[in-house]
Short mmCIF file of C-alpha atoms in Angstrom, two decimals:
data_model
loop_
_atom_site.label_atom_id
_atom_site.label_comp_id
_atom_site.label_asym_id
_atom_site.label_seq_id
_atom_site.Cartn_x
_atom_site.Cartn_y
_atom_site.Cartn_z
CA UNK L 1 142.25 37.65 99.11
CA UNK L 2 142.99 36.38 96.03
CA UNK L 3 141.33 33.22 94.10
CA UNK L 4 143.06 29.76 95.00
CA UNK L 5 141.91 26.70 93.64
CA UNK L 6 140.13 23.86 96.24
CA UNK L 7 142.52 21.22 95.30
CA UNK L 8 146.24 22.17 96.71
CA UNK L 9 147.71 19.11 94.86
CA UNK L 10 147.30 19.66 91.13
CA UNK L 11 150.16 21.36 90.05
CA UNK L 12 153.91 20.75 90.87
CA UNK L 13 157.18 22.68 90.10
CA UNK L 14 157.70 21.50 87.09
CA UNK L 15 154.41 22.72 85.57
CA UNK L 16 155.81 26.52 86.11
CA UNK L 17 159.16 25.69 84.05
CA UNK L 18 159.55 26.66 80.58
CA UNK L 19 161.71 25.26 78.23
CA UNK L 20 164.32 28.21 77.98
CA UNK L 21 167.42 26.97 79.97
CA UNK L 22 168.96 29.81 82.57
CA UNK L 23 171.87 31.69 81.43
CA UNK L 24 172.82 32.88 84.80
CA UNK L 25 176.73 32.40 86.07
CA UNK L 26 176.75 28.78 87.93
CA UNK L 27 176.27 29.47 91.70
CA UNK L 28 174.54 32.50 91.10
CA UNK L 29 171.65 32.90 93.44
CA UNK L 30 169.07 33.24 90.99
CA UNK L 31 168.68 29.80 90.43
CA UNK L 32 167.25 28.94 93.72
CA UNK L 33 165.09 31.93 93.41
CA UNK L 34 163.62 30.77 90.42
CA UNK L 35 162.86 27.07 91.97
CA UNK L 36 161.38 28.90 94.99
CA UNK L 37 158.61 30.70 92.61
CA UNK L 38 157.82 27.47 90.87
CA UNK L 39 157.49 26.02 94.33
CA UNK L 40 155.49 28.76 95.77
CA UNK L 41 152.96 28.67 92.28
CA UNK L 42 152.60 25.37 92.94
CA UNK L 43 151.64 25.77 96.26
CA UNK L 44 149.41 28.11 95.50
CA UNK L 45 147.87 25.89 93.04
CA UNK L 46 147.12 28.57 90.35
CA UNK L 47 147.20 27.26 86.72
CA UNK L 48 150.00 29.25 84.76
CA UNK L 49 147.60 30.55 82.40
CA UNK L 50 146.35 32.85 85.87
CA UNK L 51 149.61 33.72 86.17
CA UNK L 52 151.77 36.86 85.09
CA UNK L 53 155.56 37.66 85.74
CA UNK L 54 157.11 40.65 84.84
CA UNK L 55 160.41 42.20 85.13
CA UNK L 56 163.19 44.80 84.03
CA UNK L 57 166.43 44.69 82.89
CA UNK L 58 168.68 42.64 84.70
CA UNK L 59 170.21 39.39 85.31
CA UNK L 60 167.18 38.85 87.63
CA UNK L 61 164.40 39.98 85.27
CA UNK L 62 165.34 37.05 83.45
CA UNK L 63 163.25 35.16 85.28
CA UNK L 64 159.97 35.47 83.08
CA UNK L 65 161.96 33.27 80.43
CA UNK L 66 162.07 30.88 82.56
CA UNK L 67 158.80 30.44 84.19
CA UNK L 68 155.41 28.81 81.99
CA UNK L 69 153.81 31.68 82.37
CA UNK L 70 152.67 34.71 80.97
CA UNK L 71 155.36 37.09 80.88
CA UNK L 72 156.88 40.45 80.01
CA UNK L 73 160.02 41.56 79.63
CA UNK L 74 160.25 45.44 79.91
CA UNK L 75 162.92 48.17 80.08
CA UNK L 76 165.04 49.35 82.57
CA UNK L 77 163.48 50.59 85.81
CA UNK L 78 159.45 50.42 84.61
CA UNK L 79 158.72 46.57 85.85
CA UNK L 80 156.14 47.84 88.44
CA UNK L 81 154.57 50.85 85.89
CA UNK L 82 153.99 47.53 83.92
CA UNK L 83 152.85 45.30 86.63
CA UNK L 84 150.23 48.23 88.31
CA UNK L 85 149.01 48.48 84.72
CA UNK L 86 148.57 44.79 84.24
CA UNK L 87 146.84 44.31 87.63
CA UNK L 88 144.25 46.93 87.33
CA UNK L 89 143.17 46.57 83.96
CA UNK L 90 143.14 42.38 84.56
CA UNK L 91 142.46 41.71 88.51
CA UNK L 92 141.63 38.42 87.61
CA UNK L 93 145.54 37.16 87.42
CA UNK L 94 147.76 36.95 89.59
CA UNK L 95 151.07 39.18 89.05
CA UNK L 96 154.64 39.26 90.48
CA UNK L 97 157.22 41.02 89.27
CA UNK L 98 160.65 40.01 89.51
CA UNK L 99 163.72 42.88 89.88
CA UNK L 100 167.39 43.34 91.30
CA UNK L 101 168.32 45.86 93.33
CA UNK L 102 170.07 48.32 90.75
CA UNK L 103 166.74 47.62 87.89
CA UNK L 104 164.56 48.45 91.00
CA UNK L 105 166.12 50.93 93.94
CA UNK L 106 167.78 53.04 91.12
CA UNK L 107 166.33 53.84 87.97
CA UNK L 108 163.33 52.25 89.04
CA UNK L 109 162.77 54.14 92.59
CA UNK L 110 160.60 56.27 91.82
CA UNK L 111 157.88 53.46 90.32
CA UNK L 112 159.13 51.22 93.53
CA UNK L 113 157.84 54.40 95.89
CA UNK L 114 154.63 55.29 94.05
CA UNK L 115 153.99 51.32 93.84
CA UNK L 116 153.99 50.95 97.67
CA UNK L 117 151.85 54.21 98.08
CA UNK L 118 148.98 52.55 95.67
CA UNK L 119 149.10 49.16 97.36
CA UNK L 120 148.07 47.78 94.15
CA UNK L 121 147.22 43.68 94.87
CA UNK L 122 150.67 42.51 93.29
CA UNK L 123 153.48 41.01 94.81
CA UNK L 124 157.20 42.93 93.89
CA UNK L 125 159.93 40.26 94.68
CA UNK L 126 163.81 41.81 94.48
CA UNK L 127 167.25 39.43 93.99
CA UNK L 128 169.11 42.06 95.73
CA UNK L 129 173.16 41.03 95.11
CA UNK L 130 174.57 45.03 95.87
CA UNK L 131 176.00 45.10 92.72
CA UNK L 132 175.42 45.38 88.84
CA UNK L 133 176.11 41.75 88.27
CA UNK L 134 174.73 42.30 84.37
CA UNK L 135 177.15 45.13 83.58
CA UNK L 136 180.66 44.20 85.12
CA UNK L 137 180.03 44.72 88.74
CA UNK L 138 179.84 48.47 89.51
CA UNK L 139 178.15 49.79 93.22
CA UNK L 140 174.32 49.71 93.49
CA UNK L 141 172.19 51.52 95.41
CA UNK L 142 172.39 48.82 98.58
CA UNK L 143 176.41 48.40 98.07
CA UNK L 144 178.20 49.57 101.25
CA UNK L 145 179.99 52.73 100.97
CA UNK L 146 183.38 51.01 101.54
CA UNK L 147 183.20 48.08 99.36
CA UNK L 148 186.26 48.36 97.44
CA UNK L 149 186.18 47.59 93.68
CA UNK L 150 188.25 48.31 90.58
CA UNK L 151 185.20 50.14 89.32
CA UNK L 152 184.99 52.50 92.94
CA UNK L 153 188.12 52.30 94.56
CA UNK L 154 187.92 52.17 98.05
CA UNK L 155 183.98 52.22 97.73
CA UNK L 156 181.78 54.62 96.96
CA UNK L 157 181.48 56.54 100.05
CA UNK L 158 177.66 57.04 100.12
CA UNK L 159 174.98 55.42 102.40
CA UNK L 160 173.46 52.53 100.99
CA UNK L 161 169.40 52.12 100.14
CA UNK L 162 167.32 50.95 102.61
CA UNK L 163 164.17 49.14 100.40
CA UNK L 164 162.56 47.75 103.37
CA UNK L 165 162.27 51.00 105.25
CA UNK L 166 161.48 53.34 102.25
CA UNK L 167 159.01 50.21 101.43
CA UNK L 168 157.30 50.76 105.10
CA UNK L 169 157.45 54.75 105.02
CA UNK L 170 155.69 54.53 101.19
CA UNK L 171 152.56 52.26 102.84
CA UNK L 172 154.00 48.71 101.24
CA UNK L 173 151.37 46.10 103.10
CA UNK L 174 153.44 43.21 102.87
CA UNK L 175 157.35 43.17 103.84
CA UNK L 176 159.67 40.25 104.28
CA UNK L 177 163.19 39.30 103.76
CA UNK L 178 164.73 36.06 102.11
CA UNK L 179 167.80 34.62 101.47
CA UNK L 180 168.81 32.29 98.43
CA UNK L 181 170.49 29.62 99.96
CA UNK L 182 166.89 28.46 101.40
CA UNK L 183 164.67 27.69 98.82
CA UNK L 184 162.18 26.29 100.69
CA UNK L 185 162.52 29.49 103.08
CA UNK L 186 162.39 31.82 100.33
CA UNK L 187 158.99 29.49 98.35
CA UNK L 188 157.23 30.40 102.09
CA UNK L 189 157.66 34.04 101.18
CA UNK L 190 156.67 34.30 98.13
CA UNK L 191 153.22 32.41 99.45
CA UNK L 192 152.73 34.77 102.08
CA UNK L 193 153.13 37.48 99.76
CA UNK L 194 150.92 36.58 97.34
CA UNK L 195 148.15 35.78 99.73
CA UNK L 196 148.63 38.95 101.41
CA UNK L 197 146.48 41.53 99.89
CA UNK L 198 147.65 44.46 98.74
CA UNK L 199 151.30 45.20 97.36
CA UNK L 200 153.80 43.04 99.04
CA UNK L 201 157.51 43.59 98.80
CA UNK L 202 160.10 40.22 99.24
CA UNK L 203 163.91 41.42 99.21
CA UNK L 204 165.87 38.11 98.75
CA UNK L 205 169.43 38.28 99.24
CA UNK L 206 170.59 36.79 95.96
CA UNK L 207 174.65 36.34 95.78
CA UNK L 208 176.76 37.32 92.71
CA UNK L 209 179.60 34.55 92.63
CA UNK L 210 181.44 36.54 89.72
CA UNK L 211 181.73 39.85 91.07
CA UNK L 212 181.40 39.20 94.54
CA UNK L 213 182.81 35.94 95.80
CA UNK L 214 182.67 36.96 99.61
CA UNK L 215 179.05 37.03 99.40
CA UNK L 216 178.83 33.36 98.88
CA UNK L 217 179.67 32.69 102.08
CA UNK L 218 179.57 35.42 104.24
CA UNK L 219 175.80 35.83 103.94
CA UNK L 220 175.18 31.86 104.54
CA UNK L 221 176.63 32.60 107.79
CA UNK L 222 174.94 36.22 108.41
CA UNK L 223 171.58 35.73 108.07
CA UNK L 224 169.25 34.78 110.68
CA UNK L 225 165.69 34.53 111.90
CA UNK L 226 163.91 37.40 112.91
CA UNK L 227 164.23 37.55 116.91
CA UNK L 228 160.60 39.05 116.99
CA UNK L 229 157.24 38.13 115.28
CA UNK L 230 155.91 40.16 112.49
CA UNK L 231 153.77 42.97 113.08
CA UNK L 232 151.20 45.12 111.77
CA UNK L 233 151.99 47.97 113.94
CA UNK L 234 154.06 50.95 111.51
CA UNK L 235 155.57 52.30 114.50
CA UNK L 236 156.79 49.22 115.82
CA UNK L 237 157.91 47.62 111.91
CA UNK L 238 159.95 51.08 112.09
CA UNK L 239 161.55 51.21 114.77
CA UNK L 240 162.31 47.60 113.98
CA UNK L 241 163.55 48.28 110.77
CA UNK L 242 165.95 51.47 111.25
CA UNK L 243 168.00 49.16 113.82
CA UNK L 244 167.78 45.97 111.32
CA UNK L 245 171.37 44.31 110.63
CA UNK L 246 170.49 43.93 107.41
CA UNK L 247 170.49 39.91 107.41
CA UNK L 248 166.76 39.41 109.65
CA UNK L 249 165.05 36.64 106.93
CA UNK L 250 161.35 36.19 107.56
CA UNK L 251 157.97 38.07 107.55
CA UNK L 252 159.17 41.85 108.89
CA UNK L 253 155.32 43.87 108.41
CA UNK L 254 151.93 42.97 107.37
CA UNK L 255 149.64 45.83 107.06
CA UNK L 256 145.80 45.91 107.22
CA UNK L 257 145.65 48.37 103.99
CA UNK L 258 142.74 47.84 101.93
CA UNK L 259 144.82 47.26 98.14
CA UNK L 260 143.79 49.68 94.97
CA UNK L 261 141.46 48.60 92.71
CA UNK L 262 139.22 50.83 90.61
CA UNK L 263 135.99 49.47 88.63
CA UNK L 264 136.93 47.91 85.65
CA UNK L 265 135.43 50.26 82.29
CA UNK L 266 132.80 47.08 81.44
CA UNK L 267 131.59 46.92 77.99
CA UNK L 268 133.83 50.06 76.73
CA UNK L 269 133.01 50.86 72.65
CA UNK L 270 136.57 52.35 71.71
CA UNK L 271 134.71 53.76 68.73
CA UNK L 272 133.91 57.18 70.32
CA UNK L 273 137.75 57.54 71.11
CA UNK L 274 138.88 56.58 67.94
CA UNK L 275 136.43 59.66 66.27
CA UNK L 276 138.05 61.95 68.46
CA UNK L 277 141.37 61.40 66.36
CA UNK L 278 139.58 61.36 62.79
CA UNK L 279 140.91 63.51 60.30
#
């Protein structure tokens, strides 16, 4: 479990907001994910100097801008490379990466796999819009296959990702779905998350109002409470998942995996490296 200061009441929102003003389309459901992470670090009471957000490329690895926080930007795909770098070498802070679904189910897959199977103690939190909002709206890996665009006409034809099932099948500890239009809903998450050792993955169901206006409000009205507690059975989370409509919001699977962490190299002399390369 990770380090939370005694005193729950000494930070607020505001503390976790930087002075960089969001760039992000108005309406776009990014916004309220961003308030729900400075309401969830506030929860959690840990001083932003603790605190370290990484991302990708994407409208939704913005989000490190944003926050008062340490922060990296990084390239396309690599945010949880980064992260699982971060995390081992400095277990001390606490590290979340922010992604969208194209930045992290597509070119970043294979790091989103391998990222589960190490159950490094980070928490991996996805805007997931099904679409490339950033680059003029073309399919991503969770668009349906009939979704009918300029860019695909009459949709792509291919099955869509599933991130919480490939997260479960990879050994992800933590697993829960969120939707934008509930901030306070979404802040919950990310708290649970974070407490939960181990790597914990939050899908949040993030609308694009410029590229797709039906999500807007067609998801408002789709998504709905789990109908079944969370469990820490893999069989059961499965068989849960594979019949999932796709709209269940809460706490899905929480494992009992102990999380990676190897020794730290204490008191390394980088001198006897550096002779190695001497010409």
């Amino acid at each position: 479990m990770k380090m939370i200061p005694a005193d729950p009441k000494q930070f607020k929102p505001a503390d976790y907001k930087s002075s960089v003003k969001p760039v992000w389309c108005p309406g776009c459901g990014d916004h309220s994910v961003l308030l729900a992470f400075q309401r969830a670090l506030a929860e959690l009471a840990l001083p932003p100097e603790q605190v370290a957000v990484v991302s990708g490329i994407g409208c939704s690895s913005r989000i490190p801008a944003y926050t008062n926080c340490y922060g990296f930007h990084g390239v396309h795909g690599r945010s949880l490379a980064l992260a699982s770098g971060l995390k081992v070498a400095r277990p001390d802070l606490t590290v979340l990466v922010a992604s969208g679904d194209g930045d992290g189910f597509s070119i970043g897959g294979n790091h989103f796999l391998h990222a589960c199977r190490r159950n490094i103690d980070l928490t991996y939190i996805v805007m997931d819009n099904r679409i490339y909002g950033m680059t003029k709206g073309q399919p991503s890996p969770t668009t349906e296959p009939d979704w009918d665009t300029a860019i695909a006409p009459g949709g792509t034809g291919l099955s869509p990702f599933h991130p919480l099932v490939i997260a479960l099948a990879s050994g992800a500890n933590f697993i829960a779905r969120g939707f934008s239009g509930d901030i306070g809903g979404c802040a919950k998450l990310v708290v649970e998350a974070v407490r939960t050792p181990g790597f914990s993955f939050v899908q949040i169901l993030s609308p694009c109002v410029t590229f797709r206006e039906d999500q807007q409000k067609g998801w408002k009205n789709l998504v709905h409470n789990a109908v079944v507690p969370e469990t820490d059975d893999p069989a059961r989370a499965a068989r849960r998942l594979m019949t999932d409509d796709g709209f269940n919001v809460g706490v899905l699977y929480r494992g009992k995996r102990q999380p990676y962490q190897p020794e730290p190299l204490a008191d390394l002399d980088p001198s006897h490296l550096e002779s190695e390369f001497a010409i």
